[in-house]
């Protein structure tokens, strides 16, 4: 199998910034309560005329800044907040960016969806050699019950993107480049922990936390072991930005305290499927992810699903 990795990233966050002071009263809490329990100080909400597809297109355009869209073999969009049941968001992205030769489809694995999309893209690129655009976009602000303190203070809107494509083969004797493996799991017996009910997002927060801390660390360890590594080898850990307190506990429980862990949850809140993608893009553009780094991506949430991917970062020649 040819070496396949992430060759470009992008993201887009709406302009409207919503602070804790604006949400606290309706949720029956104080701004200090929100910050202490979530480590979130602000989040972004889509404008009235701004759709999930709009966010997805903006993130895709940034990821394609130096890539010809006509070269794309597929466009995959991960979202659980599509604007309409059909057409898929991916065809809107295809049309907007000019990816005229790409096949398009959406995936919905909620907050794990971006990693699920990367796993699909890796296999598609390995088969055809053509790059694949993976976009994750969610607009949760329109399904929040702002009187529900368990959810209203956590979520924001945003989109992130990655182009998956062939990466240079490593020199003889050097560590493999690109994706080293994926771990994708679902537990439908716990599907009721996160749901949309009567038009509003609902979550059983305590049970979700228990699921994450119980199930995610062994999934990450199993993935690393299959690739011939331990979690102590990881240089950069990018988990789903569900809650600032939770991701800290997760890193400690998994033994990833020594890895660099970029964060965006403090400024953007939980942006659903886009969470890992947005954080990866910011880390990439800030130079926090370097050529040769062992990078671990981890999504988890509704389903209940876990999606983890391990890759050896292969920077493009001009970035080295």
JSON list of C-alpha atoms in Angstrom, two decimals, residues 155-298:
[
{"chain": "A", "resi": 155, "resn": "UNK", "atom": "CA", "xyz": [-21.35, 23.92, 21.91]},
{"chain": "A", "resi": 156, "resn": "UNK", "atom": "CA", "xyz": [-20.40, 26.22, 19.08]},
{"chain": "A", "resi": 157, "resn": "UNK", "atom": "CA", "xyz": [-20.34, 26.17, 15.28]},
{"chain": "A", "resi": 158, "resn": "UNK", "atom": "CA", "xyz": [-17.42, 25.62, 12.94]},
{"chain": "A", "resi": 159, "resn": "UNK", "atom": "CA", "xyz": [-15.79, 23.65, 10.15]},
{"chain": "A", "resi": 160, "resn": "UNK", "atom": "CA", "xyz": [-12.43, 22.06, 9.48]},
{"chain": "A", "resi": 161, "resn": "UNK", "atom": "CA", "xyz": [-10.94, 20.27, 6.49]},
{"chain": "A", "resi": 162, "resn": "UNK", "atom": "CA", "xyz": [-8.04, 18.10, 5.43]},
{"chain": "A", "resi": 163, "resn": "UNK", "atom": "CA", "xyz": [-6.76, 16.92, 2.07]},
{"chain": "A", "resi": 164, "resn": "UNK", "atom": "CA", "xyz": [-5.64, 13.30, 2.23]},
{"chain": "A", "resi": 165, "resn": "UNK", "atom": "CA", "xyz": [-3.16, 12.24, -0.44]},
{"chain": "A", "resi": 166, "resn": "UNK", "atom": "CA", "xyz": [0.03, 10.34, -1.24]},
{"chain": "A", "resi": 167, "resn": "UNK", "atom": "CA", "xyz": [3.06, 11.34, 0.82]},
{"chain": "A", "resi": 168, "resn": "UNK", "atom": "CA", "xyz": [6.73, 10.62, 0.03]},
{"chain": "A", "resi": 169, "resn": "UNK", "atom": "CA", "xyz": [7.92, 7.13, 0.85]},
{"chain": "A", "resi": 170, "resn": "UNK", "atom": "CA", "xyz": [10.43, 7.18, 3.73]},
{"chain": "A", "resi": 171, "resn": "UNK", "atom": "CA", "xyz": [14.10, 6.51, 3.13]},
{"chain": "A", "resi": 172, "resn": "UNK", "atom": "CA", "xyz": [15.23, 2.90, 3.61]},
{"chain": "A", "resi": 173, "resn": "UNK", "atom": "CA", "xyz": [15.28, 2.12, 7.33]},
{"chain": "A", "resi": 174, "resn": "UNK", "atom": "CA", "xyz": [13.29, 5.23, 8.27]},
{"chain": "A", "resi": 175, "resn": "UNK", "atom": "CA", "xyz": [9.93, 5.14, 10.07]},
{"chain": "A", "resi": 176, "resn": "UNK", "atom": "CA", "xyz": [6.85, 4.77, 7.82]},
{"chain": "A", "resi": 177, "resn": "UNK", "atom": "CA", "xyz": [5.14, 8.02, 6.80]},
{"chain": "A", "resi": 178, "resn": "UNK", "atom": "CA", "xyz": [1.47, 8.94, 6.74]},
{"chain": "A", "resi": 179, "resn": "UNK", "atom": "CA", "xyz": [-1.35, 6.99, 8.33]},
{"chain": "A", "resi": 180, "resn": "UNK", "atom": "CA", "xyz": [-0.28, 3.99, 10.41]},
{"chain": "A", "resi": 181, "resn": "UNK", "atom": "CA", "xyz": [-3.75, 2.80, 11.36]},
{"chain": "A", "resi": 182, "resn": "UNK", "atom": "CA", "xyz": [-7.25, 3.55, 12.61]},
{"chain": "A", "resi": 183, "resn": "UNK", "atom": "CA", "xyz": [-9.49, 2.35, 15.43]},
{"chain": "A", "resi": 184, "resn": "UNK", "atom": "CA", "xyz": [-13.22, 2.76, 14.75]},
{"chain": "A", "resi": 185, "resn": "UNK", "atom": "CA", "xyz": [-15.79, 1.45, 17.22]},
{"chain": "A", "resi": 186, "resn": "UNK", "atom": "CA", "xyz": [-19.48, 2.00, 17.99]},
{"chain": "A", "resi": 187, "resn": "UNK", "atom": "CA", "xyz": [-21.69, 0.96, 20.92]},
{"chain": "A", "resi": 188, "resn": "UNK", "atom": "CA", "xyz": [-25.34, 1.25, 19.93]},
{"chain": "A", "resi": 189, "resn": "UNK", "atom": "CA", "xyz": [-26.47, 0.05, 23.36]},
{"chain": "A", "resi": 190, "resn": "UNK", "atom": "CA", "xyz": [-25.60, 3.54, 24.64]},
{"chain": "A", "resi": 191, "resn": "UNK", "atom": "CA", "xyz": [-27.07, 5.54, 21.78]},
{"chain": "A", "resi": 192, "resn": "UNK", "atom": "CA", "xyz": [-29.49, 7.34, 24.09]},
{"chain": "A", "resi": 193, "resn": "UNK", "atom": "CA", "xyz": [-26.71, 9.16, 25.92]},
{"chain": "A", "resi": 194, "resn": "UNK", "atom": "CA", "xyz": [-26.45, 11.75, 23.13]},
{"chain": "A", "resi": 195, "resn": "UNK", "atom": "CA", "xyz": [-29.45, 12.47, 20.95]},
{"chain": "A", "resi": 196, "resn": "UNK", "atom": "CA", "xyz": [-31.66, 15.08, 19.31]},
{"chain": "A", "resi": 197, "resn": "UNK", "atom": "CA", "xyz": [-35.11, 14.94, 20.87]},
{"chain": "A", "resi": 198, "resn": "UNK", "atom": "CA", "xyz": [-38.08, 17.14, 19.88]},
{"chain": "A", "resi": 199, "resn": "UNK", "atom": "CA", "xyz": [-35.69, 19.31, 17.91]},
{"chain": "A", "resi": 200, "resn": "UNK", "atom": "CA", "xyz": [-33.23, 19.91, 20.76]},
{"chain": "A", "resi": 201, "resn": "UNK", "atom": "CA", "xyz": [-29.82, 18.43, 21.47]},
{"chain": "A", "resi": 202, "resn": "UNK", "atom": "CA", "xyz": [-29.78, 16.36, 24.67]},
{"chain": "A", "resi": 203, "resn": "UNK", "atom": "CA", "xyz": [-26.91, 14.69, 26.51]},
{"chain": "A", "resi": 204, "resn": "UNK", "atom": "CA", "xyz": [-26.47, 12.66, 29.68]},
{"chain": "A", "resi": 205, "resn": "UNK", "atom": "CA", "xyz": [-23.24, 14.36, 30.66]},
{"chain": "A", "resi": 206, "resn": "UNK", "atom": "CA", "xyz": [-22.11, 12.19, 33.57]},
{"chain": "A", "resi": 207, "resn": "UNK", "atom": "CA", "xyz": [-22.64, 8.94, 31.67]},
{"chain": "A", "resi": 208, "resn": "UNK", "atom": "CA", "xyz": [-20.91, 10.34, 28.58]},
{"chain": "A", "resi": 209, "resn": "UNK", "atom": "CA", "xyz": [-17.88, 11.22, 30.70]},
{"chain": "A", "resi": 210, "resn": "UNK", "atom": "CA", "xyz": [-17.82, 7.71, 32.15]},
{"chain": "A", "resi": 211, "resn": "UNK", "atom": "CA", "xyz": [-17.98, 6.22, 28.65]},
{"chain": "A", "resi": 212, "resn": "UNK", "atom": "CA", "xyz": [-15.11, 8.39, 27.39]},
{"chain": "A", "resi": 213, "resn": "UNK", "atom": "CA", "xyz": [-12.80, 7.70, 30.32]},
{"chain": "A", "resi": 214, "resn": "UNK", "atom": "CA", "xyz": [-13.61, 3.99, 30.32]},
{"chain": "A", "resi": 215, "resn": "UNK", "atom": "CA", "xyz": [-13.57, 3.21, 26.60]},
{"chain": "A", "resi": 216, "resn": "UNK", "atom": "CA", "xyz": [-11.32, 5.71, 24.82]},
{"chain": "A", "resi": 217, "resn": "UNK", "atom": "CA", "xyz": [-7.94, 5.01, 26.55]},
{"chain": "A", "resi": 218, "resn": "UNK", "atom": "CA", "xyz": [-7.92, 1.27, 25.73]},
{"chain": "A", "resi": 219, "resn": "UNK", "atom": "CA", "xyz": [-8.97, 2.02, 22.14]},
{"chain": "A", "resi": 220, "resn": "UNK", "atom": "CA", "xyz": [-6.04, 4.42, 21.77]},
{"chain": "A", "resi": 221, "resn": "UNK", "atom": "CA", "xyz": [-3.63, 1.94, 23.33]},
{"chain": "A", "resi": 222, "resn": "UNK", "atom": "CA", "xyz": [-4.82, -0.85, 21.01]},
{"chain": "A", "resi": 223, "resn": "UNK", "atom": "CA", "xyz": [-4.33, 1.36, 17.96]},
{"chain": "A", "resi": 224, "resn": "UNK", "atom": "CA", "xyz": [-0.82, 2.34, 19.01]},
{"chain": "A", "resi": 225, "resn": "UNK", "atom": "CA", "xyz": [0.12, -1.29, 19.74]},
{"chain": "A", "resi": 226, "resn": "UNK", "atom": "CA", "xyz": [-1.01, -2.49, 16.31]},
{"chain": "A", "resi": 227, "resn": "UNK", "atom": "CA", "xyz": [1.28, 0.13, 14.78]},
{"chain": "A", "resi": 228, "resn": "UNK", "atom": "CA", "xyz": [4.22, -1.05, 16.90]},
{"chain": "A", "resi": 229, "resn": "UNK", "atom": "CA", "xyz": [4.10, 1.86, 19.34]},
{"chain": "A", "resi": 230, "resn": "UNK", "atom": "CA", "xyz": [3.04, 2.72, 22.85]},
{"chain": "A", "resi": 231, "resn": "UNK", "atom": "CA", "xyz": [1.12, 5.87, 23.74]},
{"chain": "A", "resi": 232, "resn": "UNK", "atom": "CA", "xyz": [4.28, 7.25, 25.34]},
{"chain": "A", "resi": 233, "resn": "UNK", "atom": "CA", "xyz": [5.71, 7.52, 21.80]},
{"chain": "A", "resi": 234, "resn": "UNK", "atom": "CA", "xyz": [3.04, 10.02, 20.72]},
{"chain": "A", "resi": 235, "resn": "UNK", "atom": "CA", "xyz": [4.37, 13.53, 20.06]},
{"chain": "A", "resi": 236, "resn": "UNK", "atom": "CA", "xyz": [1.07, 15.34, 19.43]},
{"chain": "A", "resi": 237, "resn": "UNK", "atom": "CA", "xyz": [-2.34, 14.31, 20.75]},
{"chain": "A", "resi": 238, "resn": "UNK", "atom": "CA", "xyz": [-5.42, 16.00, 19.26]},
{"chain": "A", "resi": 239, "resn": "UNK", "atom": "CA", "xyz": [-8.61, 14.81, 20.97]},
{"chain": "A", "resi": 240, "resn": "UNK", "atom": "CA", "xyz": [-12.16, 15.90, 20.32]},
{"chain": "A", "resi": 241, "resn": "UNK", "atom": "CA", "xyz": [-12.57, 19.21, 22.13]},
{"chain": "A", "resi": 242, "resn": "UNK", "atom": "CA", "xyz": [-15.65, 18.11, 24.05]},
{"chain": "A", "resi": 243, "resn": "UNK", "atom": "CA", "xyz": [-14.96, 19.88, 27.33]},
{"chain": "A", "resi": 244, "resn": "UNK", "atom": "CA", "xyz": [-11.71, 21.33, 28.62]},
{"chain": "A", "resi": 245, "resn": "UNK", "atom": "CA", "xyz": [-11.84, 19.47, 31.91]},
{"chain": "A", "resi": 246, "resn": "UNK", "atom": "CA", "xyz": [-12.68, 16.16, 30.23]},
{"chain": "A", "resi": 247, "resn": "UNK", "atom": "CA", "xyz": [-9.86, 16.26, 27.68]},
{"chain": "A", "resi": 248, "resn": "UNK", "atom": "CA", "xyz": [-7.33, 16.89, 30.45]},
{"chain": "A", "resi": 249, "resn": "UNK", "atom": "CA", "xyz": [-8.64, 13.89, 32.38]},
{"chain": "A", "resi": 250, "resn": "UNK", "atom": "CA", "xyz": [-8.62, 11.78, 29.22]},
{"chain": "A", "resi": 251, "resn": "UNK", "atom": "CA", "xyz": [-4.98, 12.57, 28.44]},
{"chain": "A", "resi": 252, "resn": "UNK", "atom": "CA", "xyz": [-3.97, 11.70, 32.00]},
{"chain": "A", "resi": 253, "resn": "UNK", "atom": "CA", "xyz": [-6.02, 8.47, 32.04]},
{"chain": "A", "resi": 254, "resn": "UNK", "atom": "CA", "xyz": [-4.51, 7.37, 28.70]},
{"chain": "A", "resi": 255, "resn": "UNK", "atom": "CA", "xyz": [-0.94, 8.13, 29.76]},
{"chain": "A", "resi": 256, "resn": "UNK", "atom": "CA", "xyz": [-0.58, 10.90, 27.18]},
{"chain": "A", "resi": 257, "resn": "UNK", "atom": "CA", "xyz": [0.51, 13.59, 29.60]},
{"chain": "A", "resi": 258, "resn": "UNK", "atom": "CA", "xyz": [3.88, 13.86, 27.88]},
{"chain": "A", "resi": 259, "resn": "UNK", "atom": "CA", "xyz": [2.41, 14.62, 24.46]},
{"chain": "A", "resi": 260, "resn": "UNK", "atom": "CA", "xyz": [1.76, 18.11, 23.16]},
{"chain": "A", "resi": 261, "resn": "UNK", "atom": "CA", "xyz": [-2.02, 18.62, 23.24]},
{"chain": "A", "resi": 262, "resn": "UNK", "atom": "CA", "xyz": [-3.22, 21.66, 21.26]},
{"chain": "A", "resi": 263, "resn": "UNK", "atom": "CA", "xyz": [-6.55, 23.11, 22.44]},
{"chain": "A", "resi": 264, "resn": "UNK", "atom": "CA", "xyz": [-9.29, 25.16, 20.83]},
{"chain": "A", "resi": 265, "resn": "UNK", "atom": "CA", "xyz": [-12.15, 24.33, 23.22]},
{"chain": "A", "resi": 266, "resn": "UNK", "atom": "CA", "xyz": [-11.44, 27.41, 25.34]},
{"chain": "A", "resi": 267, "resn": "UNK", "atom": "CA", "xyz": [-12.12, 29.78, 22.40]},
{"chain": "A", "resi": 268, "resn": "UNK", "atom": "CA", "xyz": [-14.54, 27.83, 20.20]},
{"chain": "A", "resi": 269, "resn": "UNK", "atom": "CA", "xyz": [-16.30, 25.38, 22.51]},
{"chain": "A", "resi": 270, "resn": "UNK", "atom": "CA", "xyz": [-17.31, 21.95, 21.25]},
{"chain": "A", "resi": 271, "resn": "UNK", "atom": "CA", "xyz": [-17.81, 22.25, 17.48]},
{"chain": "A", "resi": 272, "resn": "UNK", "atom": "CA", "xyz": [-18.92, 18.64, 17.06]},
{"chain": "A", "resi": 273, "resn": "UNK", "atom": "CA", "xyz": [-17.48, 16.76, 14.12]},
{"chain": "A", "resi": 274, "resn": "UNK", "atom": "CA", "xyz": [-15.33, 19.78, 13.22]},
{"chain": "A", "resi": 275, "resn": "UNK", "atom": "CA", "xyz": [-13.55, 19.76, 16.57]},
{"chain": "A", "resi": 276, "resn": "UNK", "atom": "CA", "xyz": [-10.55, 17.57, 15.70]},
{"chain": "A", "resi": 277, "resn": "UNK", "atom": "CA", "xyz": [-10.28, 19.10, 12.22]},
{"chain": "A", "resi": 278, "resn": "UNK", "atom": "CA", "xyz": [-10.25, 22.70, 13.47]},
{"chain": "A", "resi": 279, "resn": "UNK", "atom": "CA", "xyz": [-7.71, 21.93, 16.19]},
{"chain": "A", "resi": 280, "resn": "UNK", "atom": "CA", "xyz": [-5.47, 20.05, 13.76]},
{"chain": "A", "resi": 281, "resn": "UNK", "atom": "CA", "xyz": [-5.52, 22.95, 11.32]},
{"chain": "A", "resi": 282, "resn": "UNK", "atom": "CA", "xyz": [-4.64, 25.53, 13.97]},
{"chain": "A", "resi": 283, "resn": "UNK", "atom": "CA", "xyz": [-1.83, 23.33, 15.28]},
{"chain": "A", "resi": 284, "resn": "UNK", "atom": "CA", "xyz": [-0.51, 22.77, 11.76]},
{"chain": "A", "resi": 285, "resn": "UNK", "atom": "CA", "xyz": [-0.53, 26.45, 10.87]},
{"chain": "A", "resi": 286, "resn": "UNK", "atom": "CA", "xyz": [1.12, 27.37, 14.18]},
{"chain": "A", "resi": 287, "resn": "UNK", "atom": "CA", "xyz": [3.98, 24.94, 13.51]},
{"chain": "A", "resi": 288, "resn": "UNK", "atom": "CA", "xyz": [3.02, 22.74, 16.45]},
{"chain": "A", "resi": 289, "resn": "UNK", "atom": "CA", "xyz": [2.96, 19.65, 14.21]},
{"chain": "A", "resi": 290, "resn": "UNK", "atom": "CA", "xyz": [6.38, 19.00, 12.69]},
{"chain": "A", "resi": 291, "resn": "UNK", "atom": "CA", "xyz": [7.72, 16.66, 10.04]},
{"chain": "A", "resi": 292, "resn": "UNK", "atom": "CA", "xyz": [8.26, 13.22, 11.57]},
{"chain": "A", "resi": 293, "resn": "UNK", "atom": "CA", "xyz": [5.96, 13.75, 14.57]},
{"chain": "A", "resi": 294, "resn": "UNK", "atom": "CA", "xyz": [3.80, 10.84, 15.67]},
{"chain": "A", "resi": 295, "resn": "UNK", "atom": "CA", "xyz": [0.29, 12.35, 15.75]},
{"chain": "A", "resi": 296, "resn": "UNK", "atom": "CA", "xyz": [-2.74, 10.77, 17.42]},
{"chain": "A", "resi": 297, "resn": "UNK", "atom": "CA", "xyz": [-6.25, 12.00, 16.52]},
{"chain": "A", "resi": 298, "resn": "UNK", "atom": "CA", "xyz": [-9.22, 10.93, 18.66]}
]
